[in-house]
């Protein structure tokens, strides 16, 4: 995980990077925006987001929606959120960074995707 941190760039995007400056410059270039379009601030690595879930029981959980098409979403006792056949689980930024094994800046979470 090295020294990656997470920065909230605006109301909808969070970037993992080594520093606030790296996150801001990368995000502005990536999105084609200016300084006034962002208000970056560091957030805790223990903050949470929904990450894709691919546990051993993923296919079994997805099958629920094929058997019962009237169900739109459920949350399992283990915290897996299922919407139709998309599985997600609340995960810390720390866990996502460790799992991603990416060393450069990247959008770790976004409400507009």
mmCIF file of N, CA and C in Angstrom:
data_model
loop_
_atom_site.group_PDB
_atom_site.id
_atom_site.type_symbol
_atom_site.label_atom_id
_atom_site.label_comp_id
_atom_site.label_asym_id
_atom_site.label_seq_id
_atom_site.Cartn_x
_atom_site.Cartn_y
_atom_site.Cartn_z
ATOM 1 N N UNK A 1 0.836 -1.184 0.000
ATOM 2 C CA UNK A 1 0.000 0.000 0.000
ATOM 3 C C UNK A 1 0.881 1.246 0.000
ATOM 4 N N UNK A 2 2.104 1.119 0.339
ATOM 5 C CA UNK A 2 3.055 2.224 0.422
ATOM 6 C C UNK A 2 2.486 3.391 1.215
ATOM 7 N N UNK A 3 2.581 4.581 0.667
ATOM 8 C CA UNK A 3 2.148 5.769 1.403
ATOM 9 C C UNK A 3 0.926 6.425 0.763
ATOM 10 N N UNK A 4 0.063 5.635 0.129
ATOM 11 C CA UNK A 4 -1.124 6.179 -0.524
ATOM 12 C C UNK A 4 -2.093 6.726 0.517
ATOM 13 N N UNK A 5 -2.723 7.848 0.173
ATOM 14 C CA UNK A 5 -3.733 8.497 1.002
ATOM 15 C C UNK A 5 -4.960 8.702 0.124
ATOM 16 N N UNK A 6 -6.060 9.131 0.723
ATOM 17 C CA UNK A 6 -7.275 9.390 -0.048
ATOM 18 C C UNK A 6 -7.700 10.833 0.171
ATOM 19 N N UNK A 7 -8.093 11.477 -0.940
ATOM 20 C CA UNK A 7 -8.491 12.877 -0.914
ATOM 21 C C UNK A 7 -9.848 13.033 -1.582
ATOM 22 N N UNK A 8 -10.753 13.702 -0.898
ATOM 23 C CA UNK A 8 -12.041 14.028 -1.512
ATOM 24 C C UNK A 8 -11.814 15.278 -2.337
ATOM 25 N N UNK A 9 -12.104 15.182 -3.639
ATOM 26 C CA UNK A 9 -11.801 16.274 -4.554
ATOM 27 C C UNK A 9 -12.940 17.280 -4.675
ATOM 28 N N UNK A 10 -14.156 16.796 -4.577
ATOM 29 C CA UNK A 10 -15.352 17.630 -4.714
ATOM 30 C C UNK A 10 -16.510 16.863 -4.086
ATOM 31 N N UNK A 11 -17.720 17.175 -4.464
ATOM 32 C CA UNK A 11 -18.877 16.501 -3.862
ATOM 33 C C UNK A 11 -19.042 15.051 -4.302
ATOM 34 N N UNK A 12 -18.321 14.640 -5.357
ATOM 35 C CA UNK A 12 -18.608 13.298 -5.879
ATOM 36 C C UNK A 12 -17.399 12.402 -6.118
ATOM 37 N N UNK A 13 -16.168 12.877 -5.974
ATOM 38 C CA UNK A 13 -15.018 12.029 -6.316
ATOM 39 C C UNK A 13 -13.953 12.022 -5.231
ATOM 40 N N UNK A 14 -13.350 10.850 -5.051
ATOM 41 C CA UNK A 14 -12.261 10.633 -4.113
ATOM 42 C C UNK A 14 -11.097 10.035 -4.898
ATOM 43 N N UNK A 15 -9.897 10.559 -4.671
ATOM 44 C CA UNK A 15 -8.711 10.116 -5.397
ATOM 45 C C UNK A 15 -7.703 9.554 -4.406
ATOM 46 N N UNK A 16 -7.119 8.410 -4.745
ATOM 47 C CA UNK A 16 -6.018 7.851 -3.973
ATOM 48 C C UNK A 16 -4.725 8.341 -4.620
ATOM 49 N N UNK A 17 -3.824 8.904 -3.821
ATOM 50 C CA UNK A 17 -2.550 9.437 -4.316
ATOM 51 C C UNK A 17 -1.580 9.531 -3.142
ATOM 52 N N UNK A 18 -0.346 9.891 -3.441
ATOM 53 C CA UNK A 18 0.679 10.013 -2.401
ATOM 54 C C UNK A 18 0.583 11.333 -1.634
ATOM 55 N N UNK A 19 0.033 12.363 -2.296
ATOM 56 C CA UNK A 19 -0.067 13.669 -1.645
ATOM 57 C C UNK A 19 -1.277 14.413 -2.187
ATOM 58 N N UNK A 20 -1.686 15.437 -1.470
ATOM 59 C CA UNK A 20 -2.806 16.269 -1.910
ATOM 60 C C UNK A 20 -2.470 16.940 -3.242
ATOM 61 N N UNK A 21 -1.241 17.414 -3.371
ATOM 62 C CA UNK A 21 -0.832 18.077 -4.612
ATOM 63 C C UNK A 21 -0.887 17.120 -5.793
ATOM 64 N N UNK A 22 -0.391 15.897 -5.607
ATOM 65 C CA UNK A 22 -0.424 14.896 -6.679
ATOM 66 C C UNK A 22 -1.862 14.580 -7.057
ATOM 67 N N UNK A 23 -2.727 14.404 -6.059
ATOM 68 C CA UNK A 23 -4.135 14.083 -6.314
ATOM 69 C C UNK A 23 -4.814 15.201 -7.091
ATOM 70 N N UNK A 24 -4.602 16.448 -6.662
ATOM 71 C CA UNK A 24 -5.260 17.588 -7.299
ATOM 72 C C UNK A 24 -4.797 17.766 -8.740
ATOM 73 N N UNK A 25 -3.492 17.726 -8.974
ATOM 74 C CA UNK A 25 -2.980 17.908 -10.339
ATOM 75 C C UNK A 25 -3.447 16.790 -11.258
ATOM 76 N N UNK A 26 -3.378 15.557 -10.776
ATOM 77 C CA UNK A 26 -3.819 14.418 -11.592
ATOM 78 C C UNK A 26 -5.308 14.515 -11.906
ATOM 79 N N UNK A 27 -6.122 14.822 -10.909
ATOM 80 C CA UNK A 27 -7.578 14.888 -11.091
ATOM 81 C C UNK A 27 -7.968 16.007 -12.059
ATOM 82 N N UNK A 28 -7.330 17.171 -11.918
ATOM 83 C CA UNK A 28 -7.633 18.279 -12.828
ATOM 84 C C UNK A 28 -7.297 17.897 -14.268
ATOM 85 N N UNK A 29 -6.148 17.269 -14.463
ATOM 86 C CA UNK A 29 -5.737 16.851 -15.814
ATOM 87 C C UNK A 29 -6.672 15.761 -16.340
ATOM 88 N N UNK A 30 -6.972 14.786 -15.506
ATOM 89 C CA UNK A 30 -7.825 13.648 -15.899
ATOM 90 C C UNK A 30 -9.230 14.107 -16.283
ATOM 91 N N UNK A 31 -9.757 15.077 -15.564
ATOM 92 C CA UNK A 31 -11.138 15.519 -15.771
ATOM 93 C C UNK A 31 -11.252 16.806 -16.592
ATOM 94 N N UNK A 32 -10.123 17.443 -16.893
ATOM 95 C CA UNK A 32 -10.149 18.672 -17.674
ATOM 96 C C UNK A 32 -10.812 19.822 -16.942
ATOM 97 N N UNK A 33 -10.487 19.958 -15.651
ATOM 98 C CA UNK A 33 -11.101 21.019 -14.846
ATOM 99 C C UNK A 33 -10.033 21.934 -14.254
ATOM 100 N N UNK A 34 -10.467 23.025 -13.650
ATOM 101 C CA UNK A 34 -9.556 24.025 -13.085
ATOM 102 C C UNK A 34 -9.569 23.982 -11.558
ATOM 103 N N UNK A 35 -8.669 24.762 -10.965
ATOM 104 C CA UNK A 35 -8.555 24.833 -9.503
ATOM 105 C C UNK A 35 -9.882 25.163 -8.821
ATOM 106 N N UNK A 36 -10.642 26.080 -9.408
ATOM 107 C CA UNK A 36 -11.891 26.504 -8.762
ATOM 108 C C UNK A 36 -12.974 25.418 -8.781
ATOM 109 N N UNK A 37 -12.743 24.340 -9.551
ATOM 110 C CA UNK A 37 -13.724 23.260 -9.624
ATOM 111 C C UNK A 37 -13.534 22.201 -8.537
ATOM 112 N N UNK A 38 -12.445 22.314 -7.784
ATOM 113 C CA UNK A 38 -12.181 21.314 -6.746
ATOM 114 C C UNK A 38 -11.913 21.992 -5.408
ATOM 115 N N UNK A 39 -12.128 21.219 -4.351
ATOM 116 C CA UNK A 39 -11.831 21.658 -2.989
ATOM 117 C C UNK A 39 -11.257 20.443 -2.257
ATOM 118 N N UNK A 40 -10.016 20.046 -2.607
ATOM 119 C CA UNK A 40 -9.481 18.782 -2.094
ATOM 120 C C UNK A 40 -9.160 18.817 -0.604
ATOM 121 N N UNK A 41 -9.455 17.688 0.041
ATOM 122 C CA UNK A 41 -9.090 17.532 1.449
ATOM 123 C C UNK A 41 -8.855 16.051 1.739
ATOM 124 N N UNK A 42 -7.908 15.793 2.623
ATOM 125 C CA UNK A 42 -7.585 14.413 2.980
ATOM 126 C C UNK A 42 -8.696 13.819 3.832
ATOM 127 N N UNK A 43 -8.998 12.544 3.586
ATOM 128 C CA UNK A 43 -9.985 11.819 4.388
ATOM 129 C C UNK A 43 -9.314 10.589 5.001
ATOM 130 N N UNK A 44 -9.937 10.024 5.992
ATOM 131 C CA UNK A 44 -9.382 8.871 6.696
ATOM 132 C C UNK A 44 -9.378 7.624 5.806
ATOM 133 N N UNK A 45 -8.300 6.864 5.902
ATOM 134 C CA UNK A 45 -8.230 5.582 5.193
ATOM 135 C C UNK A 45 -9.235 4.582 5.764
ATOM 136 N N UNK A 46 -9.773 4.890 6.941
ATOM 137 C CA UNK A 46 -10.788 4.029 7.536
ATOM 138 C C UNK A 46 -12.195 4.405 7.085
ATOM 139 N N UNK A 47 -12.296 5.462 6.258
ATOM 140 C CA UNK A 47 -13.582 5.798 5.657
ATOM 141 C C UNK A 47 -14.029 4.651 4.764
ATOM 142 N N UNK A 48 -15.327 4.548 4.531
ATOM 143 C CA UNK A 48 -15.818 3.403 3.767
ATOM 144 C C UNK A 48 -16.482 3.810 2.461
ATOM 145 N N UNK A 49 -16.543 2.832 1.579
ATOM 146 C CA UNK A 49 -17.182 2.982 0.284
ATOM 147 C C UNK A 49 -17.742 1.612 -0.096
ATOM 148 N N UNK A 50 -18.566 1.574 -1.115
ATOM 149 C CA UNK A 50 -19.025 0.289 -1.627
ATOM 150 C C UNK A 50 -18.076 -0.161 -2.725
ATOM 151 N N UNK A 51 -17.496 -1.342 -2.551
ATOM 152 C CA UNK A 51 -16.588 -1.930 -3.532
ATOM 153 C C UNK A 51 -17.247 -3.188 -4.078
ATOM 154 N N UNK A 52 -16.868 -3.563 -5.279
ATOM 155 C CA UNK A 52 -17.446 -4.774 -5.864
ATOM 156 C C UNK A 52 -17.103 -5.988 -5.012
ATOM 157 N N UNK A 53 -18.079 -6.854 -4.850
ATOM 158 C CA UNK A 53 -17.911 -8.057 -4.031
ATOM 159 C C UNK A 53 -17.752 -9.249 -4.952
ATOM 160 N N UNK A 54 -16.689 -10.035 -4.723
ATOM 161 C CA UNK A 54 -16.461 -11.228 -5.542
ATOM 162 C C UNK A 54 -16.100 -12.437 -4.670
ATOM 163 N N UNK A 55 -16.766 -12.527 -3.529
ATOM 164 C CA UNK A 55 -16.528 -13.643 -2.613
ATOM 165 C C UNK A 55 -16.955 -14.973 -3.205
ATOM 166 N N UNK A 56 -16.633 -16.034 -2.485
ATOM 167 C CA UNK A 56 -16.933 -17.393 -2.956
ATOM 168 C C UNK A 56 -18.417 -17.609 -3.229
ATOM 169 N N UNK A 57 -19.279 -16.882 -2.524
ATOM 170 C CA UNK A 57 -20.718 -17.070 -2.671
ATOM 171 C C UNK A 57 -21.354 -16.080 -3.659
ATOM 172 N N UNK A 58 -20.538 -15.365 -4.436
ATOM 173 C CA UNK A 58 -21.058 -14.326 -5.330
ATOM 174 C C UNK A 58 -22.071 -14.879 -6.339
ATOM 175 N N UNK A 59 -21.751 -15.962 -6.982
ATOM 176 C CA UNK A 59 -22.666 -16.514 -7.992
ATOM 177 C C UNK A 59 -23.972 -16.990 -7.360
ATOM 178 N N UNK A 60 -23.872 -17.575 -6.180
ATOM 179 C CA UNK A 60 -25.070 -18.018 -5.468
ATOM 180 C C UNK A 60 -25.957 -16.819 -5.111
ATOM 181 N N UNK A 61 -25.334 -15.742 -4.652
ATOM 182 C CA UNK A 61 -26.098 -14.548 -4.311
ATOM 183 C C UNK A 61 -26.754 -13.929 -5.545
ATOM 184 N N UNK A 62 -26.038 -13.897 -6.663
ATOM 185 C CA UNK A 62 -26.606 -13.353 -7.899
ATOM 186 C C UNK A 62 -27.811 -14.163 -8.351
ATOM 187 N N UNK A 63 -27.781 -15.459 -8.098
ATOM 188 C CA UNK A 63 -28.871 -16.330 -8.559
ATOM 189 C C UNK A 63 -30.201 -16.000 -7.888
ATOM 190 N N UNK A 64 -30.148 -15.335 -6.737
ATOM 191 C CA UNK A 64 -31.380 -14.933 -6.046
ATOM 192 C C UNK A 64 -32.254 -14.106 -6.984
ATOM 193 N N UNK A 65 -31.634 -13.223 -7.747
ATOM 194 C CA UNK A 65 -32.387 -12.328 -8.621
ATOM 195 C C UNK A 65 -32.932 -13.035 -9.855
ATOM 196 N N UNK A 66 -32.288 -14.117 -10.239
ATOM 197 C CA UNK A 66 -32.809 -14.893 -11.360
ATOM 198 C C UNK A 66 -34.011 -15.735 -10.912
ATOM 199 N N UNK A 67 -33.969 -16.188 -9.676
ATOM 200 C CA UNK A 67 -35.072 -16.985 -9.133
ATOM 201 C C UNK A 67 -36.250 -16.124 -8.705
ATOM 202 N N UNK A 68 -35.959 -14.905 -8.263
ATOM 203 C CA UNK A 68 -36.991 -14.002 -7.731
ATOM 204 C C UNK A 68 -36.854 -12.626 -8.372
ATOM 205 N N UNK A 69 -37.265 -12.449 -9.634
ATOM 206 C CA UNK A 69 -37.071 -11.173 -10.341
ATOM 207 C C UNK A 69 -37.799 -9.989 -9.712
ATOM 208 N N UNK A 70 -38.764 -10.241 -8.835
ATOM 209 C CA UNK A 70 -39.478 -9.137 -8.191
ATOM 210 C C UNK A 70 -38.619 -8.440 -7.129
ATOM 211 N N UNK A 71 -37.549 -9.067 -6.673
ATOM 212 C CA UNK A 71 -36.653 -8.477 -5.684
ATOM 213 C C UNK A 71 -35.733 -7.487 -6.396
ATOM 214 N N UNK A 72 -35.678 -6.266 -5.879
ATOM 215 C CA UNK A 72 -34.818 -5.250 -6.503
ATOM 216 C C UNK A 72 -33.473 -5.124 -5.789
ATOM 217 N N UNK A 73 -33.478 -5.193 -4.468
ATOM 218 C CA UNK A 73 -32.211 -5.106 -3.739
ATOM 219 C C UNK A 73 -32.370 -5.739 -2.359
ATOM 220 N N UNK A 74 -31.269 -6.269 -1.860
ATOM 221 C CA UNK A 74 -31.224 -6.825 -0.504
ATOM 222 C C UNK A 74 -29.822 -6.593 0.064
ATOM 223 N N UNK A 75 -29.712 -6.697 1.381
ATOM 224 C CA UNK A 75 -28.420 -6.681 2.048
ATOM 225 C C UNK A 75 -28.333 -7.943 2.879
ATOM 226 N N UNK A 76 -27.265 -8.690 2.701
ATOM 227 C CA UNK A 76 -27.107 -9.947 3.433
ATOM 228 C C UNK A 76 -26.659 -9.663 4.858
ATOM 229 N N UNK A 77 -26.686 -10.688 5.697
ATOM 230 C CA UNK A 77 -26.242 -10.524 7.086
ATOM 231 C C UNK A 77 -24.755 -10.197 7.167
ATOM 232 N N UNK A 78 -23.994 -10.500 6.101
ATOM 233 C CA UNK A 78 -22.563 -10.191 6.072
ATOM 234 C C UNK A 78 -22.277 -8.814 5.477
ATOM 235 N N UNK A 79 -23.336 -8.065 5.178
ATOM 236 C CA UNK A 79 -23.158 -6.712 4.682
ATOM 237 C C UNK A 79 -22.974 -6.582 3.188
ATOM 238 N N UNK A 80 -23.231 -7.647 2.438
ATOM 239 C CA UNK A 80 -23.138 -7.557 0.979
ATOM 240 C C UNK A 80 -24.440 -6.957 0.471
ATOM 241 N N UNK A 81 -24.317 -5.861 -0.256
ATOM 242 C CA UNK A 81 -25.476 -5.186 -0.842
ATOM 243 C C UNK A 81 -25.622 -5.687 -2.272
ATOM 244 N N UNK A 82 -26.823 -6.137 -2.591
ATOM 245 C CA UNK A 82 -27.075 -6.675 -3.927
ATOM 246 C C UNK A 82 -28.178 -5.858 -4.575
ATOM 247 N N UNK A 83 -27.872 -5.303 -5.732
ATOM 248 C CA UNK A 83 -28.882 -4.594 -6.522
ATOM 249 C C UNK A 83 -28.931 -5.301 -7.863
ATOM 250 N N UNK A 84 -30.070 -5.937 -8.127
ATOM 251 C CA UNK A 84 -30.226 -6.822 -9.277
ATOM 252 C C UNK A 84 -29.115 -7.856 -9.208
ATOM 253 N N UNK A 85 -28.179 -7.889 -10.156
ATOM 254 C CA UNK A 85 -27.110 -8.889 -10.028
ATOM 255 C C UNK A 85 -25.743 -8.241 -9.798
ATOM 256 N N UNK A 86 -25.738 -7.012 -9.292
ATOM 257 C CA UNK A 86 -24.497 -6.326 -8.959
ATOM 258 C C UNK A 86 -24.273 -6.435 -7.452
ATOM 259 N N UNK A 87 -23.151 -6.992 -7.060
ATOM 260 C CA UNK A 87 -22.837 -7.192 -5.648
ATOM 261 C C UNK A 87 -21.780 -6.196 -5.187
ATOM 262 N N UNK A 88 -22.039 -5.563 -4.048
ATOM 263 C CA UNK A 88 -21.086 -4.633 -3.466
ATOM 264 C C UNK A 88 -21.043 -4.827 -1.958
ATOM 265 N N UNK A 89 -19.897 -4.479 -1.377
ATOM 266 C CA UNK A 89 -19.749 -4.590 0.076
ATOM 267 C C UNK A 89 -19.052 -3.344 0.597
ATOM 268 N N UNK A 90 -19.540 -2.847 1.727
ATOM 269 C CA UNK A 90 -18.908 -1.686 2.348
ATOM 270 C C UNK A 90 -17.488 -2.080 2.744
ATOM 271 N N UNK A 91 -16.514 -1.296 2.272
ATOM 272 C CA UNK A 91 -15.101 -1.611 2.440
ATOM 273 C C UNK A 91 -14.346 -0.326 2.769
ATOM 274 N N UNK A 92 -13.300 -0.419 3.574
ATOM 275 C CA UNK A 92 -12.523 0.780 3.878
ATOM 276 C C UNK A 92 -11.644 1.147 2.686
ATOM 277 N N UNK A 93 -11.303 2.439 2.605
ATOM 278 C CA UNK A 93 -10.380 2.885 1.561
ATOM 279 C C UNK A 93 -9.065 2.118 1.682
ATOM 280 N N UNK A 94 -8.627 1.865 2.907
ATOM 281 C CA UNK A 94 -7.375 1.132 3.154
ATOM 282 C C UNK A 94 -7.407 -0.240 2.465
ATOM 283 N N UNK A 95 -8.523 -0.957 2.626
ATOM 284 C CA UNK A 95 -8.650 -2.284 2.013
ATOM 285 C C UNK A 95 -8.668 -2.206 0.489
ATOM 286 N N UNK A 96 -9.342 -1.205 -0.056
ATOM 287 C CA UNK A 96 -9.413 -1.054 -1.507
ATOM 288 C C UNK A 96 -8.036 -0.749 -2.083
ATOM 289 N N UNK A 97 -7.283 0.143 -1.428
ATOM 290 C CA UNK A 97 -5.928 0.470 -1.902
ATOM 291 C C UNK A 97 -5.046 -0.767 -1.861
ATOM 292 N N UNK A 98 -5.121 -1.512 -0.767
ATOM 293 C CA UNK A 98 -4.303 -2.723 -0.640
ATOM 294 C C UNK A 98 -4.660 -3.737 -1.722
ATOM 295 N N UNK A 99 -5.945 -3.914 -1.961
ATOM 296 C CA UNK A 99 -6.405 -4.880 -2.958
ATOM 297 C C UNK A 99 -6.051 -4.444 -4.376
ATOM 298 N N UNK A 100 -6.092 -3.145 -4.647
ATOM 299 C CA UNK A 100 -5.863 -2.654 -6.008
ATOM 300 C C UNK A 100 -4.408 -2.753 -6.426
ATOM 301 N N UNK A 101 -3.499 -2.634 -5.457
ATOM 302 C CA UNK A 101 -2.073 -2.722 -5.730
ATOM 303 C C UNK A 101 -1.626 -1.702 -6.785
ATOM 304 N N UNK A 102 -2.253 -0.533 -6.810
ATOM 305 C CA UNK A 102 -1.901 0.531 -7.743
ATOM 306 C C UNK A 102 -1.043 1.546 -6.998
ATOM 307 N N UNK A 103 0.046 1.968 -7.606
ATOM 308 C CA UNK A 103 0.955 2.897 -6.938
ATOM 309 C C UNK A 103 0.759 4.353 -7.339
ATOM 310 N N UNK A 104 0.059 4.628 -8.416
ATOM 311 C CA UNK A 104 -0.138 6.007 -8.857
ATOM 312 C C UNK A 104 -1.526 6.495 -8.524
ATOM 313 N N UNK A 105 -1.819 7.746 -8.813
ATOM 314 C CA UNK A 105 -3.144 8.285 -8.519
ATOM 315 C C UNK A 105 -4.241 7.541 -9.293
ATOM 316 N N UNK A 106 -5.393 7.372 -8.640
ATOM 317 C CA UNK A 106 -6.561 6.806 -9.310
ATOM 318 C C UNK A 106 -7.815 7.218 -8.572
ATOM 319 N N UNK A 107 -8.925 7.237 -9.299
ATOM 320 C CA UNK A 107 -10.208 7.546 -8.670
ATOM 321 C C UNK A 107 -10.641 6.294 -7.931
ATOM 322 N N UNK A 108 -10.682 6.396 -6.622
ATOM 323 C CA UNK A 108 -11.006 5.237 -5.787
ATOM 324 C C UNK A 108 -12.513 5.121 -5.572
ATOM 325 N N UNK A 109 -13.204 6.251 -5.598
ATOM 326 C CA UNK A 109 -14.657 6.234 -5.421
ATOM 327 C C UNK A 109 -15.254 7.447 -6.117
ATOM 328 N N UNK A 110 -16.455 7.252 -6.652
ATOM 329 C CA UNK A 110 -17.148 8.349 -7.326
ATOM 330 C C UNK A 110 -18.637 8.074 -7.316
ATOM 331 N N UNK A 111 -19.411 9.072 -7.013
ATOM 332 C CA UNK A 111 -20.859 8.882 -6.982
ATOM 333 C C UNK A 111 -21.472 9.044 -8.359
ATOM 334 N N UNK A 112 -20.696 9.449 -9.347
ATOM 335 C CA UNK A 112 -21.223 9.659 -10.689
ATOM 336 C C UNK A 112 -20.923 8.544 -11.660
ATOM 337 N N UNK A 113 -20.378 7.425 -11.227
ATOM 338 C CA UNK A 113 -20.082 6.324 -12.146
ATOM 339 C C UNK A 113 -21.277 5.457 -12.292
#
